[in-house]
Amino acid sequence: MTFLIQQTLLYAVPLMIVALAGVFAERSGIINLALEGIMIFGAFCGVYFVNVVQQAGWFAQAKDNGNWVALQGFEILALLVAALCGAIFSLLLAFAAINLKANQTISGTALNLMAPALVLFLIRILANQSTLYMSEGDAASWFMIKKSTLGFDKNADIGVLGEIFINKVYLATYLCILLFIILSVLLYKTRFGLRLRSCGENPQAADSLGINVYRMRYAGTIISGALAGLGGFVYALTTANCSANGDVAGFGFLALAVMIFGNWKPGNIAGAALLFGLFKCIAASYASIDINGDGVYMLAQIGLSSNFYRMLPYLITMIVLAFTSKKSRAPKAEGIPYDKGQR
């Protein structure tokens, strides 16, 4: 059960933070279908930063000195790099949607098509291979926090909660949860959040009150891009062994489903992300999940094809959206280019 909860969190947290990215863009009035592409680009930038820092010898020096705090610092820097690159990449969508008043669905789709091609092109140039890996070792050996890291003996009994939350975990997971809470408060409890949401509901009324709609929509899209880039690297770090290959297993589109299922509300999104994360965990680890702790891997013994488990998260996505999408209420002005002269 400990393994199941930990793995569910690893899959749910990137979904949660990227779904919140979609909320920021759409609450400002911009449809961000490019979440998948931004995740791919952010994952590549974060992994490349780790690769470069490793080659400089800083990782090895910190590990030789037993300085695990420095290693966590490098992880935070990689998260910031991924967020910055995601924000820069999202400017393409913002410029097309706000300045050029282009169709936002087509613009987002174009970025989704461009991102993997661009990333694979850069990987081929930089590494002469199809996948960019860490320079040495794996993500767990460099970044994973274990109970021995915190001073406990390897065989020490730290209880069920200790095993779940402080043994074999990543700092990035908890940073994303903290960021999710802070940004949710920002969106719903501050003046900035109120202005941003007003631009997605009635931009003409917002403009009449002196709110710069174009600026707020740029802000919403840039924050969205930063969160999606961050989520892309968190996915690569925790579930893909800190590698980038122009693919994030459809997490960007799953995040869109989580956002719609959560009705553009952070609390609902967190619950939806945990649900989808659970099924994603089952799809990836069904053969090693011991639900009752009795040594029996029930899901592996049922006899279902492994392909069924792999398609389960996407099947659940379609079923959930079929029953909930009609009740979902999107921001009224999302996807509509703002015309200052229209009333």
PDB file of C-alpha atoms in Angstrom, residues 23-212:
ATOM      1  CA  VAL A  23      -6.569  27.058 -15.325  1.00  0.00           C
ATOM      2  CA  PHE A  24      -4.375  30.189 -15.266  1.00  0.00           C
ATOM      3  CA  ALA A  25      -4.448  30.483 -19.048  1.00  0.00           C
ATOM      4  CA  GLU A  26      -8.147  29.770 -19.474  1.00  0.00           C
ATOM      5  CA  ARG A  27      -9.240  31.930 -16.558  1.00  0.00           C
ATOM      6  CA  SER A  28      -7.528  34.806 -18.363  1.00  0.00           C
ATOM      7  CA  GLY A  29      -9.359  33.937 -21.584  1.00  0.00           C
ATOM      8  CA  ILE A  30      -6.695  31.959 -23.494  1.00  0.00           C
ATOM      9  CA  ILE A  31      -7.206  28.287 -24.393  1.00  0.00           C
ATOM     10  CA  ASN A  32      -3.879  26.579 -23.759  1.00  0.00           C
ATOM     11  CA  LEU A  33      -3.977  23.313 -25.685  1.00  0.00           C
ATOM     12  CA  ALA A  34      -0.176  23.504 -25.897  1.00  0.00           C
ATOM     13  CA  LEU A  35       0.319  22.064 -22.387  1.00  0.00           C
ATOM     14  CA  GLU A  36       1.701  18.845 -23.831  1.00  0.00           C
ATOM     15  CA  GLY A  37       4.217  20.671 -25.998  1.00  0.00           C
ATOM     16  CA  ILE A  38       5.300  23.001 -23.200  1.00  0.00           C
ATOM     17  CA  MET A  39       5.781  20.000 -20.891  1.00  0.00           C
ATOM     18  CA  ILE A  40       7.999  18.351 -23.497  1.00  0.00           C
ATOM     19  CA  PHE A  41      10.108  21.488 -23.894  1.00  0.00           C
ATOM     20  CA  GLY A  42      10.354  22.092 -20.144  1.00  0.00           C
ATOM     21  CA  ALA A  43      11.396  18.478 -19.544  1.00  0.00           C
ATOM     22  CA  PHE A  44      14.149  18.777 -22.122  1.00  0.00           C
ATOM     23  CA  CYS A  45      15.488  22.043 -20.687  1.00  0.00           C
ATOM     24  CA  GLY A  46      15.522  20.686 -17.135  1.00  0.00           C
ATOM     25  CA  VAL A  47      17.255  17.446 -18.116  1.00  0.00           C
ATOM     26  CA  TYR A  48      19.800  19.312 -20.236  1.00  0.00           C
ATOM     27  CA  PHE A  49      20.607  21.611 -17.292  1.00  0.00           C
ATOM     28  CA  VAL A  50      21.184  18.566 -15.061  1.00  0.00           C
ATOM     29  CA  ASN A  51      23.366  16.990 -17.753  1.00  0.00           C
ATOM     30  CA  VAL A  52      25.520  20.126 -18.105  1.00  0.00           C
ATOM     31  CA  VAL A  53      25.948  20.581 -14.354  1.00  0.00           C
ATOM     32  CA  GLN A  54      26.901  16.914 -14.005  1.00  0.00           C
ATOM     33  CA  GLN A  55      29.544  17.225 -16.700  1.00  0.00           C
ATOM     34  CA  ALA A  56      30.970  20.236 -14.855  1.00  0.00           C
ATOM     35  CA  GLY A  57      31.641  17.900 -11.912  1.00  0.00           C
ATOM     36  CA  TRP A  58      29.510  19.764  -9.372  1.00  0.00           C
ATOM     37  CA  PHE A  59      27.220  16.801  -8.697  1.00  0.00           C
ATOM     38  CA  ALA A  60      30.091  14.420  -8.006  1.00  0.00           C
ATOM     39  CA  GLN A  61      31.785  16.954  -5.742  1.00  0.00           C
ATOM     40  CA  ALA A  62      28.624  17.441  -3.686  1.00  0.00           C
ATOM     41  CA  LYS A  63      28.052  13.689  -3.391  1.00  0.00           C
ATOM     42  CA  ASP A  64      31.662  12.986  -2.409  1.00  0.00           C
ATOM     43  CA  ASN A  65      31.318  15.562   0.378  1.00  0.00           C
ATOM     44  CA  GLY A  66      28.034  14.010   1.511  1.00  0.00           C
ATOM     45  CA  ASN A  67      26.305  17.335   0.810  1.00  0.00           C
ATOM     46  CA  TRP A  68      22.805  16.162  -0.093  1.00  0.00           C
ATOM     47  CA  VAL A  69      21.466  19.696   0.468  1.00  0.00           C
ATOM     48  CA  ALA A  70      23.543  20.891  -2.499  1.00  0.00           C
ATOM     49  CA  LEU A  71      22.103  18.115  -4.654  1.00  0.00           C
ATOM     50  CA  GLN A  72      18.590  19.218  -3.710  1.00  0.00           C
ATOM     51  CA  GLY A  73      19.652  22.766  -4.560  1.00  0.00           C
ATOM     52  CA  PHE A  74      20.648  21.626  -8.058  1.00  0.00           C
ATOM     53  CA  GLU A  75      17.246  19.970  -8.360  1.00  0.00           C
ATOM     54  CA  ILE A  76      15.525  23.247  -7.470  1.00  0.00           C
ATOM     55  CA  LEU A  77      17.656  25.108 -10.019  1.00  0.00           C
ATOM     56  CA  ALA A  78      16.657  22.578 -12.675  1.00  0.00           C
ATOM     57  CA  LEU A  79      12.998  23.151 -11.778  1.00  0.00           C
ATOM     58  CA  LEU A  80      13.484  26.911 -12.181  1.00  0.00           C
ATOM     59  CA  VAL A  81      15.205  26.449 -15.552  1.00  0.00           C
ATOM     60  CA  ALA A  82      12.358  24.245 -16.786  1.00  0.00           C
ATOM     61  CA  ALA A  83       9.779  26.787 -15.580  1.00  0.00           C
ATOM     62  CA  LEU A  84      11.628  29.660 -17.270  1.00  0.00           C
ATOM     63  CA  CYS A  85      11.911  27.782 -20.561  1.00  0.00           C
ATOM     64  CA  GLY A  86       8.233  26.824 -20.401  1.00  0.00           C
ATOM     65  CA  ALA A  87       7.305  30.479 -19.852  1.00  0.00           C
ATOM     66  CA  ILE A  88       9.423  31.561 -22.829  1.00  0.00           C
ATOM     67  CA  PHE A  89       7.926  28.863 -25.052  1.00  0.00           C
ATOM     68  CA  SER A  90       4.396  29.914 -24.039  1.00  0.00           C
ATOM     69  CA  LEU A  91       5.090  33.423 -25.377  1.00  0.00           C
ATOM     70  CA  LEU A  92       4.594  31.973 -28.857  1.00  0.00           C
ATOM     71  CA  LEU A  93       1.021  31.086 -27.931  1.00  0.00           C
ATOM     72  CA  ALA A  94       0.457  34.416 -26.186  1.00  0.00           C
ATOM     73  CA  PHE A  95       1.701  36.428 -29.155  1.00  0.00           C
ATOM     74  CA  ALA A  96      -0.380  34.438 -31.644  1.00  0.00           C
ATOM     75  CA  ALA A  97      -3.549  34.540 -29.541  1.00  0.00           C
ATOM     76  CA  ILE A  98      -3.364  38.085 -28.151  1.00  0.00           C
ATOM     77  CA  ASN A  99      -1.476  40.181 -30.692  1.00  0.00           C
ATOM     78  CA  LEU A 100      -2.334  38.316 -33.893  1.00  0.00           C
ATOM     79  CA  LYS A 101      -5.796  37.236 -32.667  1.00  0.00           C
ATOM     80  CA  ALA A 102      -5.173  33.814 -34.205  1.00  0.00           C
ATOM     81  CA  ASN A 103      -7.338  30.791 -33.534  1.00  0.00           C
ATOM     82  CA  GLN A 104      -6.151  29.571 -30.143  1.00  0.00           C
ATOM     83  CA  THR A 105      -6.969  25.913 -30.746  1.00  0.00           C
ATOM     84  CA  ILE A 106      -4.913  25.831 -33.919  1.00  0.00           C
ATOM     85  CA  SER A 107      -2.076  27.783 -32.271  1.00  0.00           C
ATOM     86  CA  GLY A 108      -1.898  25.345 -29.378  1.00  0.00           C
ATOM     87  CA  THR A 109      -2.000  22.351 -31.707  1.00  0.00           C
ATOM     88  CA  ALA A 110       0.829  23.836 -33.771  1.00  0.00           C
ATOM     89  CA  LEU A 111       2.989  24.191 -30.654  1.00  0.00           C
ATOM     90  CA  ASN A 112       2.201  20.600 -29.676  1.00  0.00           C
ATOM     91  CA  LEU A 113       3.469  19.485 -33.079  1.00  0.00           C
ATOM     92  CA  MET A 114       6.511  21.741 -32.998  1.00  0.00           C
ATOM     93  CA  ALA A 115       7.758  20.919 -29.476  1.00  0.00           C
ATOM     94  CA  PRO A 116       8.682  17.221 -29.938  1.00  0.00           C
ATOM     95  CA  ALA A 117      10.275  17.927 -33.326  1.00  0.00           C
ATOM     96  CA  LEU A 118      12.310  20.804 -31.865  1.00  0.00           C
ATOM     97  CA  VAL A 119      13.372  18.765 -28.829  1.00  0.00           C
ATOM     98  CA  LEU A 120      14.437  15.748 -30.899  1.00  0.00           C
ATOM     99  CA  PHE A 121      16.345  18.058 -33.231  1.00  0.00           C
ATOM    100  CA  LEU A 122      18.188  19.658 -30.293  1.00  0.00           C
ATOM    101  CA  ILE A 123      18.920  16.282 -28.678  1.00  0.00           C
ATOM    102  CA  ARG A 124      20.368  15.017 -31.952  1.00  0.00           C
ATOM    103  CA  ILE A 125      22.608  18.082 -32.217  1.00  0.00           C
ATOM    104  CA  LEU A 126      23.690  18.145 -28.555  1.00  0.00           C
ATOM    105  CA  ALA A 127      23.984  14.428 -27.799  1.00  0.00           C
ATOM    106  CA  ASN A 128      23.875  12.698 -31.201  1.00  0.00           C
ATOM    107  CA  GLN A 129      21.185  10.313 -29.977  1.00  0.00           C
ATOM    108  CA  SER A 130      17.398  10.126 -29.775  1.00  0.00           C
ATOM    109  CA  THR A 131      17.116  10.420 -25.968  1.00  0.00           C
ATOM    110  CA  LEU A 132      18.885  12.802 -23.603  1.00  0.00           C
ATOM    111  CA  TYR A 133      19.957  11.142 -20.346  1.00  0.00           C
ATOM    112  CA  MET A 134      21.800  12.254 -17.266  1.00  0.00           C
ATOM    113  CA  SER A 135      25.548  12.316 -17.748  1.00  0.00           C
ATOM    114  CA  GLU A 136      26.018   9.598 -15.110  1.00  0.00           C
ATOM    115  CA  GLY A 137      23.943   7.629 -12.624  1.00  0.00           C
ATOM    116  CA  ASP A 138      20.186   7.824 -12.323  1.00  0.00           C
ATOM    117  CA  ALA A 139      17.640  10.205 -10.813  1.00  0.00           C
ATOM    118  CA  ALA A 140      17.107   8.102  -7.687  1.00  0.00           C
ATOM    119  CA  SER A 141      20.795   7.964  -6.759  1.00  0.00           C
ATOM    120  CA  TRP A 142      21.253  11.739  -7.122  1.00  0.00           C
ATOM    121  CA  PHE A 143      17.940  13.269  -6.064  1.00  0.00           C
ATOM    122  CA  MET A 144      15.798  10.775  -4.149  1.00  0.00           C
ATOM    123  CA  ILE A 145      15.488  11.490  -0.422  1.00  0.00           C
ATOM    124  CA  LYS A 146      15.665   8.349   1.712  1.00  0.00           C
ATOM    125  CA  LYS A 147      15.382   7.878   5.453  1.00  0.00           C
ATOM    126  CA  SER A 148      19.149   7.336   5.627  1.00  0.00           C
ATOM    127  CA  THR A 149      19.557  10.778   4.026  1.00  0.00           C
ATOM    128  CA  LEU A 150      17.754  12.305   6.998  1.00  0.00           C
ATOM    129  CA  GLY A 151      19.887  10.481   9.565  1.00  0.00           C
ATOM    130  CA  PHE A 152      17.731   7.397  10.177  1.00  0.00           C
ATOM    131  CA  ASP A 153      19.177   3.904  10.018  1.00  0.00           C
ATOM    132  CA  LYS A 154      18.297   1.983   6.846  1.00  0.00           C
ATOM    133  CA  ASN A 155      16.457  -0.633   8.907  1.00  0.00           C
ATOM    134  CA  ALA A 156      14.796   1.826  11.281  1.00  0.00           C
ATOM    135  CA  ASP A 157      11.028   1.639  11.705  1.00  0.00           C
ATOM    136  CA  ILE A 158       9.641   5.110  11.011  1.00  0.00           C
ATOM    137  CA  GLY A 159       6.007   4.071  10.725  1.00  0.00           C
ATOM    138  CA  VAL A 160       3.657   3.955   7.768  1.00  0.00           C
ATOM    139  CA  LEU A 161       3.421   7.742   7.358  1.00  0.00           C
ATOM    140  CA  GLY A 162       7.192   8.057   7.575  1.00  0.00           C
ATOM    141  CA  GLU A 163       7.667   5.412   4.902  1.00  0.00           C
ATOM    142  CA  ILE A 164       5.141   7.148   2.646  1.00  0.00           C
ATOM    143  CA  PHE A 165       6.211  10.766   3.028  1.00  0.00           C
ATOM    144  CA  ILE A 166       9.937  10.855   3.898  1.00  0.00           C
ATOM    145  CA  ASN A 167      11.425   7.641   2.527  1.00  0.00           C
ATOM    146  CA  LYS A 168      12.198   7.310  -1.182  1.00  0.00           C
ATOM    147  CA  VAL A 169      10.582  10.610  -2.122  1.00  0.00           C
ATOM    148  CA  TYR A 170      11.560  13.601  -4.251  1.00  0.00           C
ATOM    149  CA  LEU A 171      11.707  17.172  -2.995  1.00  0.00           C
ATOM    150  CA  ALA A 172      10.135  18.287  -6.290  1.00  0.00           C
ATOM    151  CA  THR A 173       6.900  16.528  -5.343  1.00  0.00           C
ATOM    152  CA  TYR A 174       6.445  18.577  -2.177  1.00  0.00           C
ATOM    153  CA  LEU A 175       7.572  21.814  -3.801  1.00  0.00           C
ATOM    154  CA  CYS A 176       4.894  21.364  -6.460  1.00  0.00           C
ATOM    155  CA  ILE A 177       2.222  20.698  -3.832  1.00  0.00           C
ATOM    156  CA  LEU A 178       3.273  23.857  -1.954  1.00  0.00           C
ATOM    157  CA  LEU A 179       3.300  25.857  -5.197  1.00  0.00           C
ATOM    158  CA  PHE A 180      -0.146  24.512  -6.085  1.00  0.00           C
ATOM    159  CA  ILE A 181      -1.551  25.776  -2.761  1.00  0.00           C
ATOM    160  CA  ILE A 182       0.117  29.195  -3.035  1.00  0.00           C
ATOM    161  CA  LEU A 183      -1.032  29.780  -6.617  1.00  0.00           C
ATOM    162  CA  SER A 184      -4.560  28.604  -5.833  1.00  0.00           C
ATOM    163  CA  VAL A 185      -4.734  31.230  -3.092  1.00  0.00           C
ATOM    164  CA  LEU A 186      -3.261  33.796  -5.511  1.00  0.00           C
ATOM    165  CA  LEU A 187      -5.913  33.007  -8.109  1.00  0.00           C
ATOM    166  CA  TYR A 188      -8.936  33.138  -5.800  1.00  0.00           C
ATOM    167  CA  LYS A 189      -7.985  35.309  -2.830  1.00  0.00           C
ATOM    168  CA  THR A 190      -5.996  38.231  -4.263  1.00  0.00           C
ATOM    169  CA  ARG A 191      -6.671  41.307  -6.366  1.00  0.00           C
ATOM    170  CA  PHE A 192      -4.441  39.949  -9.141  1.00  0.00           C
ATOM    171  CA  GLY A 193      -6.439  36.716  -9.271  1.00  0.00           C
ATOM    172  CA  LEU A 194      -9.746  38.572  -9.386  1.00  0.00           C
ATOM    173  CA  ARG A 195      -8.530  40.744 -12.260  1.00  0.00           C
ATOM    174  CA  LEU A 196      -7.205  37.718 -14.131  1.00  0.00           C
ATOM    175  CA  ARG A 197     -10.494  35.842 -13.785  1.00  0.00           C
ATOM    176  CA  SER A 198     -12.504  38.876 -14.835  1.00  0.00           C
ATOM    177  CA  CYS A 199     -10.599  38.949 -18.133  1.00  0.00           C
ATOM    178  CA  GLY A 200     -11.752  35.404 -18.845  1.00  0.00           C
ATOM    179  CA  GLU A 201     -15.375  36.096 -17.937  1.00  0.00           C
ATOM    180  CA  ASN A 202     -16.073  39.587 -19.291  1.00  0.00           C
ATOM    181  CA  PRO A 203     -13.021  41.372 -20.680  1.00  0.00           C
ATOM    182  CA  GLN A 204     -15.060  44.401 -21.840  1.00  0.00           C
ATOM    183  CA  ALA A 205     -16.279  45.018 -18.283  1.00  0.00           C
ATOM    184  CA  ALA A 206     -12.762  44.505 -16.944  1.00  0.00           C
ATOM    185  CA  ASP A 207     -11.380  47.007 -19.430  1.00  0.00           C
ATOM    186  CA  SER A 208     -14.019  49.560 -18.458  1.00  0.00           C
ATOM    187  CA  LEU A 209     -12.651  49.363 -14.884  1.00  0.00           C
ATOM    188  CA  GLY A 210      -9.133  50.166 -16.040  1.00  0.00           C
ATOM    189  CA  ILE A 211      -7.767  46.592 -16.186  1.00  0.00           C
ATOM    190  CA  ASN A 212      -5.332  45.995 -19.054  1.00  0.00           C
TER     191      ASN A 212
END
